[in-house]
Amino acid sequence: MSSLKTSWANRVSDRSLLYIFLLPTFGFLLFLVVFPLAWSLYLSFTTYSANIDQPPIFVGLSNYTAIFRDPEIWYRFVVTGQFVVLTVIIQFFLGFLIAMLLNRKFYGRGLLTTLFILPMMFSPVVIGKFFRFMMDTNWGVINYLLVGVGFPRIAWTASFEYALYSLVIADVWVWTPFMVLLSLAGLSSVPRYLYEAADVDRASGWFKFRYITLPYLAPILTLAVLFRTMDAFRFFDLVYVMTGGGPGFSTQTIPYYIYMLAFSFWRTGKSSALAYILLIIIIALSNIYINYLNRVRRA
Amino acid sequence: MNEFQRRRTKDRIIVLMLLVMLLVYLFPIYWMFSTATKTLAEAFALPPRWIWVPKLEHFENIFYEGAGGELGRVMRLETERRPSPFLRQFSNSIIVSFVSTGLATFLGALSGYVFSRMSVKGKNDLLFVILSSRMLPPVAIAIPLALMYRALGLFDTRFGLVIMYTVFNLAFAVWMLRSFVDDIPREYEEAAQVDGYSRFQTFFKFILPEMRVGMVATAIFSLIMTWNEFTFSLLLTSDRARTAIPAIAHSLGTAGVNWGHIAAGSLLMVGPVVVFTFLLGDNLIRGFTFGAIKE
């Protein structure tokens, strides 16, 4: 042991330890995130097609102004917003409810918990594909069951009104377990003695929930909602396999539209500009969450 | 009814509610299993066949090229059976996701420790930069990345995917593990340092073992994310390094969508993750339990 204490490791100062520990993380980030980002920022001010061997032509802000003037793009922002709000809210309440129900001692609790988080392990892409199969208007099993209990037949992925809801359902199915998991984690981090003290004072169930459970859960729930919101904004793969943006453009979320611009229409410059606008929105939103998170952490 | 009985009845009602929810919730998985083991005629039958003789043909077909087995026969497109690239794609998935998960968790632990315990200039900004790497819509950096990967010879290599996925998971790892270090009492390190250990040694000998549970939880989560990742694999690989998920998603075949094939592929793909989660599963709930270490 003493040889270890006098080894070279003992001479690493705190300062250099800081650099050694952070270097790989920031090296990777610089190489694979910051640099490509700077590049696409440059491309967003140009007219450029990545599939044609011609250098980018600088056009200033015209990509951005074109985007802001385009009502079709505004419509796609609305679609994206609807999707984000719907999925995050449903996932939050559903996941939290399941976690609250699971958070008590009963026989088979571990097994039930594992079964509830099982959907998270499936690939969203294959799930999306499979949901399309189940949601088929005529021979899909979901319509069969719904019609069986008296609902009208719904053209899930094939109709303008319902296509977005199909995506929401699939996304909720895949990602609610994430909320369950983080809520459970938060719930079991609440110190027992607080509840015991409240029991001694004969506090009501609501009082315990409101003044003990919720404050303890606030940071982790905020973090969970932050991650879900960010993911919902980047939402791409389910659209790709479930609806392909259709019917019409009813489910063309912004990330999917960026993909189309970049890899179907090869309008690299314009797609970079749109990607930047989306990024700024996400960063602004996350900032709000994080400020809130820091506030509750400090409290 | 006394207090004990009342509580027991309440528990029973709640378990019953959970079971009903579970029934609805897991229906797609049941349906996937049934589609994967039925013949195509049975899979499309309405009303559904609730009783059927399970067949493994779809699972077998994944490993062979051709016009999708049964469906191909129906449409007279059956060709000679050749091995499909599925095994290669599957092993790509395994290598890429396990290596990058390990890397991300370890690097996340290092950075998480620094951010939790040391004073770093502009700490909150740096943490935000890390987090923003996860906010990026992958398509936003896809084009420069693809150009860059081609220029550096990283395109369609497993190494290229590994480093991409490492970065992709770092944000979550750093933020998660920082919370874990926050929960380890500082007295641990102070005691160790009084005993003459350097900070470096303290970290590896005392803090890292204490973070074990959190690291496992982070790793399981990263593994799930990487294993199922679609966009980067779609855009940064073509043939050699492609992982199984985009391959399955594109397995439309020459004769149309073979749903049995896709269902079987999805079940095969979920296997390793489920096994990994069950093996380390105790840590999962406990691991996400930030307070577990405090007690």
mmCIF file of N, CA, C and O in Angstrom, chain A residues 1 4-5 9-10 14-15 17 21 24-25 31 35-36 98 104 112 119-123 125-126 129-130 133 139 144 173 176-178 181-182 185 188 230-231 234 236 240 262 268 275 278 286 290, chain B residues 11 14 21-22 25 29 32 35 44 47-48 107 111 114 118-119 128 131 134-137 140 143-144 148 163 195 197-201 221 224 228 230-231 245 248-250 259 266 270 288-290:
data_model
loop_
_atom_site.group_PDB
_atom_site.id
_atom_site.type_symbol
_atom_site.label_atom_id
_atom_site.label_comp_id
_atom_site.label_asym_id
_atom_site.label_seq_id
_atom_site.Cartn_x
_atom_site.Cartn_y
_atom_site.Cartn_z
ATOM 1 N N MET A 1 0.829 -1.208 0.000
ATOM 2 C CA MET A 1 0.000 0.000 0.000
ATOM 3 C C MET A 1 0.862 1.256 0.000
ATOM 4 O O MET A 1 0.594 2.206 -0.690
ATOM 5 N N LEU A 4 2.161 2.237 -3.252
ATOM 6 C CA LEU A 4 1.162 2.890 -4.087
ATOM 7 C C LEU A 4 1.059 4.372 -3.750
ATOM 8 O O LEU A 4 0.918 5.218 -4.612
ATOM 9 N N LYS A 5 1.167 4.637 -2.453
ATOM 10 C CA LYS A 5 1.010 6.028 -2.029
ATOM 11 C C LYS A 5 2.121 6.920 -2.557
ATOM 12 O O LYS A 5 1.943 8.108 -2.730
ATOM 13 N N ALA A 9 1.216 8.385 -9.251
ATOM 14 C CA ALA A 9 -0.164 8.835 -9.142
ATOM 15 C C ALA A 9 -0.324 9.854 -8.020
ATOM 16 O O ALA A 9 -1.228 10.675 -8.024
ATOM 17 N N ASN A 10 0.594 9.771 -7.058
ATOM 18 C CA ASN A 10 0.505 10.685 -5.927
ATOM 19 C C ASN A 10 0.944 12.092 -6.293
ATOM 20 O O ASN A 10 0.638 13.062 -5.608
ATOM 21 N N ASP A 14 -4.010 18.444 -8.355
ATOM 22 C CA ASP A 14 -5.456 18.583 -8.579
ATOM 23 C C ASP A 14 -5.743 19.238 -9.918
ATOM 24 O O ASP A 14 -6.652 18.843 -10.636
ATOM 25 N N ARG A 15 -4.955 20.255 -10.243
ATOM 26 C CA ARG A 15 -5.160 20.991 -11.487
ATOM 27 C C ARG A 15 -5.015 20.064 -12.697
ATOM 28 O O ARG A 15 -5.865 19.987 -13.559
ATOM 29 N N LEU A 17 -5.110 16.869 -12.735
ATOM 30 C CA LEU A 17 -6.128 15.829 -12.694
ATOM 31 C C LEU A 17 -7.389 16.318 -13.395
ATOM 32 O O LEU A 17 -7.991 15.611 -14.203
ATOM 33 N N PHE A 21 -8.900 14.426 -16.621
ATOM 34 C CA PHE A 21 -10.231 13.834 -16.579
ATOM 35 C C PHE A 21 -11.176 14.445 -17.599
ATOM 36 O O PHE A 21 -12.084 13.790 -18.087
ATOM 37 N N PRO A 24 -10.536 13.910 -22.486
ATOM 38 C CA PRO A 24 -11.185 13.037 -23.482
ATOM 39 C C PRO A 24 -12.586 13.491 -23.838
ATOM 40 O O PRO A 24 -12.939 13.564 -25.028
ATOM 41 N N THR A 25 -13.357 13.842 -22.816
ATOM 42 C CA THR A 25 -14.729 14.277 -23.072
ATOM 43 C C THR A 25 -14.766 15.462 -24.015
ATOM 44 O O THR A 25 -15.476 15.450 -25.031
ATOM 45 N N PHE A 31 -14.230 17.472 -31.616
ATOM 46 C CA PHE A 31 -14.013 16.806 -32.888
ATOM 47 C C PHE A 31 -15.330 16.442 -33.582
ATOM 48 O O PHE A 31 -15.503 16.662 -34.780
ATOM 49 N N PHE A 35 -16.906 21.008 -34.179
ATOM 50 C CA PHE A 35 -16.388 21.237 -35.522
ATOM 51 C C PHE A 35 -17.457 21.061 -36.615
ATOM 52 O O PHE A 35 -17.659 21.961 -37.437
ATOM 53 N N PRO A 36 -18.186 19.928 -36.622
ATOM 54 C CA PRO A 36 -19.260 19.799 -37.613
ATOM 55 C C PRO A 36 -20.313 20.893 -37.498
ATOM 56 O O PRO A 36 -20.838 21.365 -38.518
ATOM 57 N N ILE A 98 -47.774 5.278 -13.091
ATOM 58 C CA ILE A 98 -47.330 3.891 -12.969
ATOM 59 C C ILE A 98 -46.281 3.775 -11.867
ATOM 60 O O ILE A 98 -46.319 2.861 -11.037
ATOM 61 N N ARG A 104 -44.623 0.613 -3.871
ATOM 62 C CA ARG A 104 -45.034 0.096 -2.569
ATOM 63 C C ARG A 104 -44.571 -1.345 -2.494
ATOM 64 O O ARG A 104 -44.213 -1.946 -3.492
ATOM 65 N N LEU A 112 -42.984 -6.945 -12.039
ATOM 66 C CA LEU A 112 -43.898 -5.979 -12.663
ATOM 67 C C LEU A 112 -43.130 -4.774 -13.190
ATOM 68 O O LEU A 112 -43.362 -4.309 -14.309
ATOM 69 N N PRO A 119 -40.778 -2.145 -22.890
ATOM 70 C CA PRO A 119 -40.882 -1.479 -24.200
ATOM 71 C C PRO A 119 -39.709 -0.568 -24.521
ATOM 72 O O PRO A 119 -39.359 -0.384 -25.681
ATOM 73 N N MET A 120 -39.064 -0.026 -23.483
ATOM 74 C CA MET A 120 -37.949 0.881 -23.716
ATOM 75 C C MET A 120 -36.781 0.184 -24.400
ATOM 76 O O MET A 120 -35.946 0.819 -25.028
ATOM 77 N N MET A 121 -36.724 -1.142 -24.233
ATOM 78 C CA MET A 121 -35.575 -1.853 -24.787
ATOM 79 C C MET A 121 -35.749 -2.143 -26.268
ATOM 80 O O MET A 121 -34.807 -2.513 -26.947
ATOM 81 N N PHE A 122 -36.940 -1.994 -26.776
ATOM 82 C CA PHE A 122 -37.148 -2.225 -28.203
ATOM 83 C C PHE A 122 -36.681 -1.018 -28.997
ATOM 84 O O PHE A 122 -36.718 0.113 -28.510
ATOM 85 N N SER A 123 -36.261 -1.303 -30.211
ATOM 86 C CA SER A 123 -35.834 -0.198 -31.059
ATOM 87 C C SER A 123 -37.045 0.594 -31.521
ATOM 88 O O SER A 123 -37.999 0.013 -32.050
ATOM 89 N N VAL A 125 -37.396 2.254 -34.030
ATOM 90 C CA VAL A 125 -37.585 2.102 -35.469
ATOM 91 C C VAL A 125 -38.414 0.862 -35.799
ATOM 92 O O VAL A 125 -39.399 0.937 -36.531
ATOM 93 N N VAL A 126 -38.029 -0.278 -35.215
ATOM 94 C CA VAL A 126 -38.799 -1.474 -35.545
ATOM 95 C C VAL A 126 -40.177 -1.418 -34.900
ATOM 96 O O VAL A 126 -41.155 -1.908 -35.459
ATOM 97 N N LYS A 129 -42.308 0.586 -37.146
ATOM 98 C CA LYS A 129 -42.698 -0.216 -38.285
ATOM 99 C C LYS A 129 -43.815 -1.186 -37.916
ATOM 100 O O LYS A 129 -44.791 -1.361 -38.641
ATOM 101 N N PHE A 130 -43.667 -1.778 -36.730
ATOM 102 C CA PHE A 130 -44.643 -2.756 -36.310
ATOM 103 C C PHE A 130 -45.983 -2.111 -35.948
ATOM 104 O O PHE A 130 -47.042 -2.676 -36.190
ATOM 105 N N PHE A 133 -48.058 -1.768 -38.897
ATOM 106 C CA PHE A 133 -48.714 -3.038 -39.194
ATOM 107 C C PHE A 133 -49.978 -3.204 -38.343
ATOM 108 O O PHE A 133 -51.050 -3.539 -38.857
ATOM 109 N N TRP A 139 -56.936 -4.308 -41.984
ATOM 110 C CA TRP A 139 -56.595 -5.586 -41.367
ATOM 111 C C TRP A 139 -55.737 -5.444 -40.113
ATOM 112 O O TRP A 139 -55.238 -6.414 -39.575
ATOM 113 N N TYR A 144 -59.376 -3.723 -35.332
ATOM 114 C CA TYR A 144 -60.226 -4.884 -35.059
ATOM 115 C C TYR A 144 -60.745 -4.841 -33.621
ATOM 116 O O TYR A 144 -61.934 -5.006 -33.362
ATOM 117 N N TRP A 173 -45.639 4.839 -26.235
ATOM 118 C CA TRP A 173 -45.433 3.437 -25.889
ATOM 119 C C TRP A 173 -43.955 3.149 -25.631
ATOM 120 O O TRP A 173 -43.597 2.503 -24.664
ATOM 121 N N THR A 176 -42.577 5.993 -22.380
ATOM 122 C CA THR A 176 -43.127 6.122 -21.033
ATOM 123 C C THR A 176 -42.263 5.384 -19.995
ATOM 124 O O THR A 176 -42.065 5.891 -18.895
ATOM 125 N N PRO A 177 -41.738 4.198 -20.330
ATOM 126 C CA PRO A 177 -40.897 3.503 -19.356
ATOM 127 C C PRO A 177 -39.747 4.349 -18.819
ATOM 128 O O PRO A 177 -39.351 4.199 -17.666
ATOM 129 N N PHE A 178 -39.227 5.230 -19.650
ATOM 130 C CA PHE A 178 -38.149 6.109 -19.188
ATOM 131 C C PHE A 178 -38.626 6.981 -18.021
ATOM 132 O O PHE A 178 -37.933 7.151 -17.019
ATOM 133 N N LEU A 181 -39.062 4.818 -14.939
ATOM 134 C CA LEU A 181 -37.776 4.510 -14.330
ATOM 135 C C LEU A 181 -37.250 5.675 -13.497
ATOM 136 O O LEU A 181 -36.880 5.515 -12.333
ATOM 137 N N LEU A 182 -37.250 6.858 -14.091
ATOM 138 C CA LEU A 182 -36.701 8.002 -13.366
ATOM 139 C C LEU A 182 -37.609 8.392 -12.202
ATOM 140 O O LEU A 182 -37.121 8.767 -11.138
ATOM 141 N N ALA A 185 -36.916 6.010 -9.417
ATOM 142 C CA ALA A 185 -35.643 6.350 -8.792
ATOM 143 C C ALA A 185 -35.826 7.500 -7.815
ATOM 144 O O ALA A 185 -35.359 7.457 -6.677
ATOM 145 N N SER A 188 -37.781 6.413 -4.669
ATOM 146 C CA SER A 188 -37.098 5.636 -3.638
ATOM 147 C C SER A 188 -35.942 6.401 -3.008
ATOM 148 O O SER A 188 -35.329 5.919 -2.070
ATOM 149 N N MET A 230 -36.178 17.201 -25.286
ATOM 150 C CA MET A 230 -35.129 17.296 -26.296
ATOM 151 C C MET A 230 -35.267 16.192 -27.339
ATOM 152 O O MET A 230 -35.141 16.426 -28.527
ATOM 153 N N ASP A 231 -35.541 14.978 -26.841
ATOM 154 C CA ASP A 231 -35.680 13.861 -27.772
ATOM 155 C C ASP A 231 -36.895 14.031 -28.671
ATOM 156 O O ASP A 231 -36.860 13.682 -29.846
ATOM 157 N N ARG A 234 -36.130 16.212 -31.501
ATOM 158 C CA ARG A 234 -35.248 15.658 -32.520
ATOM 159 C C ARG A 234 -35.890 14.497 -33.250
ATOM 160 O O ARG A 234 -35.273 13.831 -34.074
ATOM 161 N N PHE A 236 -37.234 11.787 -35.206
ATOM 162 C CA PHE A 236 -37.002 11.565 -36.617
ATOM 163 C C PHE A 236 -37.317 10.126 -37.025
ATOM 164 O O PHE A 236 -38.035 9.874 -37.991
ATOM 165 N N TYR A 240 -39.777 8.453 -39.966
ATOM 166 C CA TYR A 240 -39.129 7.833 -41.118
ATOM 167 C C TYR A 240 -39.774 6.492 -41.446
ATOM 168 O O TYR A 240 -40.045 6.192 -42.605
ATOM 169 N N ALA A 262 -32.053 17.742 -46.860
ATOM 170 C CA ALA A 262 -30.633 17.435 -46.976
ATOM 171 C C ALA A 262 -30.367 16.244 -47.889
ATOM 172 O O ALA A 262 -29.439 16.273 -48.681
ATOM 173 N N THR A 268 -28.416 21.392 -49.204
ATOM 174 C CA THR A 268 -27.618 21.343 -47.997
ATOM 175 C C THR A 268 -27.645 22.660 -47.225
ATOM 176 O O THR A 268 -27.790 22.674 -46.009
ATOM 177 N N ALA A 275 -31.797 23.516 -39.583
ATOM 178 C CA ALA A 275 -31.270 22.766 -38.443
ATOM 179 C C ALA A 275 -30.806 23.717 -37.348
ATOM 180 O O ALA A 275 -31.013 23.470 -36.163
ATOM 181 N N LEU A 278 -33.797 25.136 -35.479
ATOM 182 C CA LEU A 278 -34.303 24.136 -34.546
ATOM 183 C C LEU A 278 -33.411 24.034 -33.314
ATOM 184 O O LEU A 278 -33.882 23.995 -32.175
ATOM 185 N N SER A 286 -34.246 24.351 -23.318
ATOM 186 C CA SER A 286 -33.488 23.625 -22.306
ATOM 187 C C SER A 286 -32.972 24.562 -21.236
ATOM 188 O O SER A 286 -32.909 24.211 -20.061
ATOM 189 N N ILE A 290 -33.213 24.148 -17.313
ATOM 190 C CA ILE A 290 -32.023 24.028 -16.478
ATOM 191 C C ILE A 290 -31.994 25.096 -15.398
ATOM 192 O O ILE A 290 -31.608 24.837 -14.260
ATOM 193 N N ASP B 11 -53.557 -2.564 -1.356
ATOM 194 C CA ASP B 11 -52.465 -3.106 -2.150
ATOM 195 C C ASP B 11 -52.994 -4.010 -3.249
ATOM 196 O O ASP B 11 -52.534 -3.958 -4.380
ATOM 197 N N ILE B 14 -54.480 -2.072 -6.072
ATOM 198 C CA ILE B 14 -53.453 -1.421 -6.887
ATOM 199 C C ILE B 14 -52.742 -2.425 -7.788
ATOM 200 O O ILE B 14 -52.520 -2.165 -8.972
ATOM 201 N N MET B 21 -53.321 -2.544 -16.559
ATOM 202 C CA MET B 21 -52.533 -1.632 -17.387
ATOM 203 C C MET B 21 -51.457 -2.385 -18.163
ATOM 204 O O MET B 21 -51.203 -2.119 -19.332
ATOM 205 N N LEU B 22 -50.853 -3.343 -17.468
ATOM 206 C CA LEU B 22 -49.785 -4.105 -18.090
ATOM 207 C C LEU B 22 -50.297 -4.894 -19.294
ATOM 208 O O LEU B 22 -49.641 -4.986 -20.322
ATOM 209 N N TYR B 25 -50.590 -2.570 -21.999
ATOM 210 C CA TYR B 25 -49.304 -2.017 -22.362
ATOM 211 C C TYR B 25 -48.435 -3.013 -23.122
ATOM 212 O O TYR B 25 -47.700 -2.637 -24.024
ATOM 213 N N ILE B 29 -46.169 -6.286 -27.693
ATOM 214 C CA ILE B 29 -45.100 -7.279 -27.643
ATOM 215 C C ILE B 29 -45.678 -8.669 -27.885
ATOM 216 O O ILE B 29 -45.118 -9.479 -28.635
ATOM 217 N N MET B 32 -46.358 -8.928 -31.475
ATOM 218 C CA MET B 32 -45.121 -9.102 -32.224
ATOM 219 C C MET B 32 -44.685 -10.565 -32.172
ATOM 220 O O MET B 32 -44.325 -11.171 -33.182
ATOM 221 N N THR B 35 -47.015 -12.608 -34.357
ATOM 222 C CA THR B 35 -46.752 -12.411 -35.784
ATOM 223 C C THR B 35 -45.480 -13.143 -36.216
ATOM 224 O O THR B 35 -45.411 -13.695 -37.310
ATOM 225 N N PHE B 44 -52.375 -12.504 -40.827
ATOM 226 C CA PHE B 44 -53.306 -11.528 -41.367
ATOM 227 C C PHE B 44 -54.761 -11.904 -41.110
ATOM 228 O O PHE B 44 -55.663 -11.155 -41.458
ATOM 229 N N PRO B 47 -61.158 -12.565 -37.743
ATOM 230 C CA PRO B 47 -60.625 -12.329 -36.403
ATOM 231 C C PRO B 47 -59.315 -13.075 -36.163
ATOM 232 O O PRO B 47 -59.093 -14.112 -36.762
ATOM 233 N N PRO B 48 -58.458 -12.506 -35.308
ATOM 234 C CA PRO B 48 -57.128 -13.074 -35.102
ATOM 235 C C PRO B 48 -57.189 -14.517 -34.628
ATOM 236 O O PRO B 48 -58.107 -14.896 -33.914
ATOM 237 N N LEU B 107 -15.692 7.629 -19.347
ATOM 238 C CA LEU B 107 -15.389 9.058 -19.507
ATOM 239 C C LEU B 107 -16.402 9.908 -18.754
ATOM 240 O O LEU B 107 -16.068 10.940 -18.167
ATOM 241 N N SER B 111 -15.553 12.812 -15.922
ATOM 242 C CA SER B 111 -16.030 14.189 -16.015
ATOM 243 C C SER B 111 -17.056 14.486 -14.932
ATOM 244 O O SER B 111 -17.058 15.572 -14.357
ATOM 245 N N VAL B 114 -15.244 15.342 -11.778
ATOM 246 C CA VAL B 114 -14.662 16.685 -11.793
ATOM 247 C C VAL B 114 -15.749 17.742 -11.610
ATOM 248 O O VAL B 114 -15.609 18.670 -10.809
ATOM 249 N N MET B 118 -14.853 19.478 -8.141
ATOM 250 C CA MET B 118 -13.795 20.465 -8.279
ATOM 251 C C MET B 118 -14.374 21.766 -8.823
ATOM 252 O O MET B 118 -15.420 21.775 -9.459
ATOM 253 N N SER B 119 -13.654 22.846 -8.531
ATOM 254 C CA SER B 119 -14.134 24.108 -9.075
ATOM 255 C C SER B 119 -13.562 24.268 -10.483
ATOM 256 O O SER B 119 -12.350 24.271 -10.672
ATOM 257 N N PHE B 128 -23.384 22.771 -19.908
ATOM 258 C CA PHE B 128 -24.418 23.020 -20.903
ATOM 259 C C PHE B 128 -23.933 22.644 -22.300
ATOM 260 O O PHE B 128 -24.691 22.096 -23.097
ATOM 261 N N LEU B 131 -24.330 19.009 -22.562
ATOM 262 C CA LEU B 131 -25.731 18.636 -22.736
ATOM 263 C C LEU B 131 -26.215 18.969 -24.135
ATOM 264 O O LEU B 131 -26.995 18.234 -24.731
ATOM 265 N N ARG B 134 -26.400 16.570 -26.881
ATOM 266 C CA ARG B 134 -27.526 15.658 -26.996
ATOM 267 C C ARG B 134 -28.768 16.330 -27.538
ATOM 268 O O ARG B 134 -29.732 15.673 -27.893
ATOM 269 N N MET B 135 -28.751 17.659 -27.547
ATOM 270 C CA MET B 135 -29.919 18.352 -28.065
ATOM 271 C C MET B 135 -29.908 18.388 -29.580
ATOM 272 O O MET B 135 -30.906 18.623 -30.217
ATOM 273 N N LEU B 136 -28.710 18.223 -30.135
ATOM 274 C CA LEU B 136 -28.577 18.309 -31.577
ATOM 275 C C LEU B 136 -29.482 17.305 -32.256
ATOM 276 O O LEU B 136 -29.437 16.132 -31.942
ATOM 277 N N PRO B 137 -30.263 17.754 -33.189
ATOM 278 C CA PRO B 137 -30.900 16.756 -34.029
ATOM 279 C C PRO B 137 -29.789 16.132 -34.873
ATOM 280 O O PRO B 137 -29.018 16.869 -35.487
ATOM 281 N N ALA B 140 -28.830 17.507 -38.067
ATOM 282 C CA ALA B 140 -28.237 18.839 -38.161
ATOM 283 C C ALA B 140 -26.748 18.780 -38.451
ATOM 284 O O ALA B 140 -26.204 19.652 -39.117
ATOM 285 N N ILE B 143 -24.569 16.145 -42.397
ATOM 286 C CA ILE B 143 -23.862 16.406 -43.649
ATOM 287 C C ILE B 143 -22.375 16.689 -43.441
ATOM 288 O O ILE B 143 -21.533 16.001 -44.014
ATOM 289 N N PRO B 144 -22.038 17.678 -42.561
ATOM 290 C CA PRO B 144 -20.607 17.864 -42.318
ATOM 291 C C PRO B 144 -19.944 16.608 -41.785
ATOM 292 O O PRO B 144 -18.824 16.280 -42.179
ATOM 293 N N MET B 148 -16.873 14.804 -43.453
ATOM 294 C CA MET B 148 -15.685 14.653 -42.633
ATOM 295 C C MET B 148 -15.286 13.184 -42.530
ATOM 296 O O MET B 148 -14.109 12.842 -42.651
ATOM 297 N N ILE B 163 -16.925 6.001 -31.973
ATOM 298 C CA ILE B 163 -16.665 7.330 -31.393
ATOM 299 C C ILE B 163 -17.904 8.213 -31.488
ATOM 300 O O ILE B 163 -18.197 8.982 -30.589
ATOM 301 N N ASP B 195 -5.385 10.060 5.011
ATOM 302 C CA ASP B 195 -4.548 8.874 5.062
ATOM 303 C C ASP B 195 -3.400 8.927 4.060
ATOM 304 O O ASP B 195 -2.635 7.972 3.938
ATOM 305 N N TYR B 197 -3.624 9.427 0.605
ATOM 306 C CA TYR B 197 -3.885 9.113 -0.794
ATOM 307 C C TYR B 197 -4.032 10.407 -1.586
ATOM 308 O O TYR B 197 -4.584 11.390 -1.088
ATOM 309 N N SER B 198 -3.547 10.381 -2.813
ATOM 310 C CA SER B 198 -3.737 11.565 -3.652
ATOM 311 C C SER B 198 -5.155 11.547 -4.184
ATOM 312 O O SER B 198 -5.867 10.554 -4.061
ATOM 313 N N ARG B 199 -5.529 12.659 -4.768
ATOM 314 C CA ARG B 199 -6.876 12.752 -5.309
ATOM 315 C C ARG B 199 -7.111 11.690 -6.387
ATOM 316 O O ARG B 199 -8.164 11.086 -6.475
ATOM 317 N N PHE B 200 -6.087 11.517 -7.206
ATOM 318 C CA PHE B 200 -6.126 10.549 -8.295
ATOM 319 C C PHE B 200 -6.409 9.148 -7.758
ATOM 320 O O PHE B 200 -7.314 8.442 -8.221
ATOM 321 N N GLN B 201 -5.648 8.774 -6.708
ATOM 322 C CA GLN B 201 -5.838 7.443 -6.119
ATOM 323 C C GLN B 201 -7.191 7.358 -5.425
ATOM 324 O O GLN B 201 -7.870 6.331 -5.504
ATOM 325 N N PHE B 221 -28.570 2.104 -19.781
ATOM 326 C CA PHE B 221 -29.297 3.076 -20.570
ATOM 327 C C PHE B 221 -28.564 3.410 -21.872
ATOM 328 O O PHE B 221 -29.169 3.424 -22.949
ATOM 329 N N ILE B 224 -28.922 0.584 -24.356
ATOM 330 C CA ILE B 224 -30.219 0.553 -25.032
ATOM 331 C C ILE B 224 -30.265 1.607 -26.138
ATOM 332 O O ILE B 224 -30.679 1.342 -27.263
ATOM 333 N N ASN B 228 -30.131 0.580 -30.289
ATOM 334 C CA ASN B 228 -31.303 0.878 -31.107
ATOM 335 C C ASN B 228 -31.126 2.115 -31.979
ATOM 336 O O ASN B 228 -32.066 2.543 -32.636
ATOM 337 N N PHE B 230 -30.487 4.679 -34.829
ATOM 338 C CA PHE B 230 -30.860 4.499 -36.223
ATOM 339 C C PHE B 230 -30.224 5.531 -37.139
ATOM 340 O O PHE B 230 -29.579 5.188 -38.129
ATOM 341 N N THR B 231 -30.356 6.804 -36.769
ATOM 342 C CA THR B 231 -30.018 7.860 -37.710
ATOM 343 C C THR B 231 -28.539 7.871 -38.101
ATOM 344 O O THR B 231 -28.213 7.892 -39.284
ATOM 345 N N ILE B 245 -30.171 -2.495 -36.796
ATOM 346 C CA ILE B 245 -31.459 -1.796 -36.765
ATOM 347 C C ILE B 245 -31.823 -1.159 -38.103
ATOM 348 O O ILE B 245 -32.893 -1.423 -38.647
ATOM 349 N N ILE B 248 -32.749 -3.876 -40.518
ATOM 350 C CA ILE B 248 -34.093 -4.450 -40.364
ATOM 351 C C ILE B 248 -35.138 -3.479 -40.905
ATOM 352 O O ILE B 248 -36.067 -3.861 -41.609
ATOM 353 N N ALA B 249 -34.942 -2.203 -40.563
ATOM 354 C CA ALA B 249 -35.922 -1.213 -41.003
ATOM 355 C C ALA B 249 -36.012 -1.162 -42.523
ATOM 356 O O ALA B 249 -37.045 -0.821 -43.078
ATOM 357 N N HIS B 250 -34.924 -1.502 -43.168
ATOM 358 C CA HIS B 250 -34.929 -1.448 -44.627
ATOM 359 C C HIS B 250 -35.193 -2.791 -45.296
ATOM 360 O O HIS B 250 -35.114 -2.911 -46.507
ATOM 361 N N TRP B 259 -44.020 -8.919 -42.746
ATOM 362 C CA TRP B 259 -44.167 -8.506 -41.340
ATOM 363 C C TRP B 259 -43.668 -9.567 -40.375
ATOM 364 O O TRP B 259 -43.151 -9.250 -39.302
ATOM 365 N N SER B 266 -37.126 -8.017 -34.855
ATOM 366 C CA SER B 266 -37.220 -7.156 -33.681
ATOM 367 C C SER B 266 -37.028 -7.953 -32.408
ATOM 368 O O SER B 266 -36.348 -7.511 -31.479
ATOM 369 N N VAL B 270 -34.019 -7.534 -29.599
ATOM 370 C CA VAL B 270 -34.235 -7.104 -28.226
ATOM 371 C C VAL B 270 -33.586 -8.088 -27.250
ATOM 372 O O VAL B 270 -33.322 -7.751 -26.093
ATOM 373 N N PHE B 288 -30.788 3.956 -10.581
ATOM 374 C CA PHE B 288 -31.449 5.227 -10.823
ATOM 375 C C PHE B 288 -31.877 5.857 -9.506
ATOM 376 O O PHE B 288 -32.307 6.990 -9.470
ATOM 377 N N THR B 289 -31.778 5.062 -8.439
ATOM 378 C CA THR B 289 -32.079 5.584 -7.116
ATOM 379 C C THR B 289 -30.900 6.398 -6.632
ATOM 380 O O THR B 289 -29.970 5.871 -6.063
ATOM 381 N N PHE B 290 -30.957 7.674 -6.885
ATOM 382 C CA PHE B 290 -29.811 8.511 -6.576
ATOM 383 C C PHE B 290 -29.448 8.441 -5.099
ATOM 384 O O PHE B 290 -28.328 8.600 -4.710
#
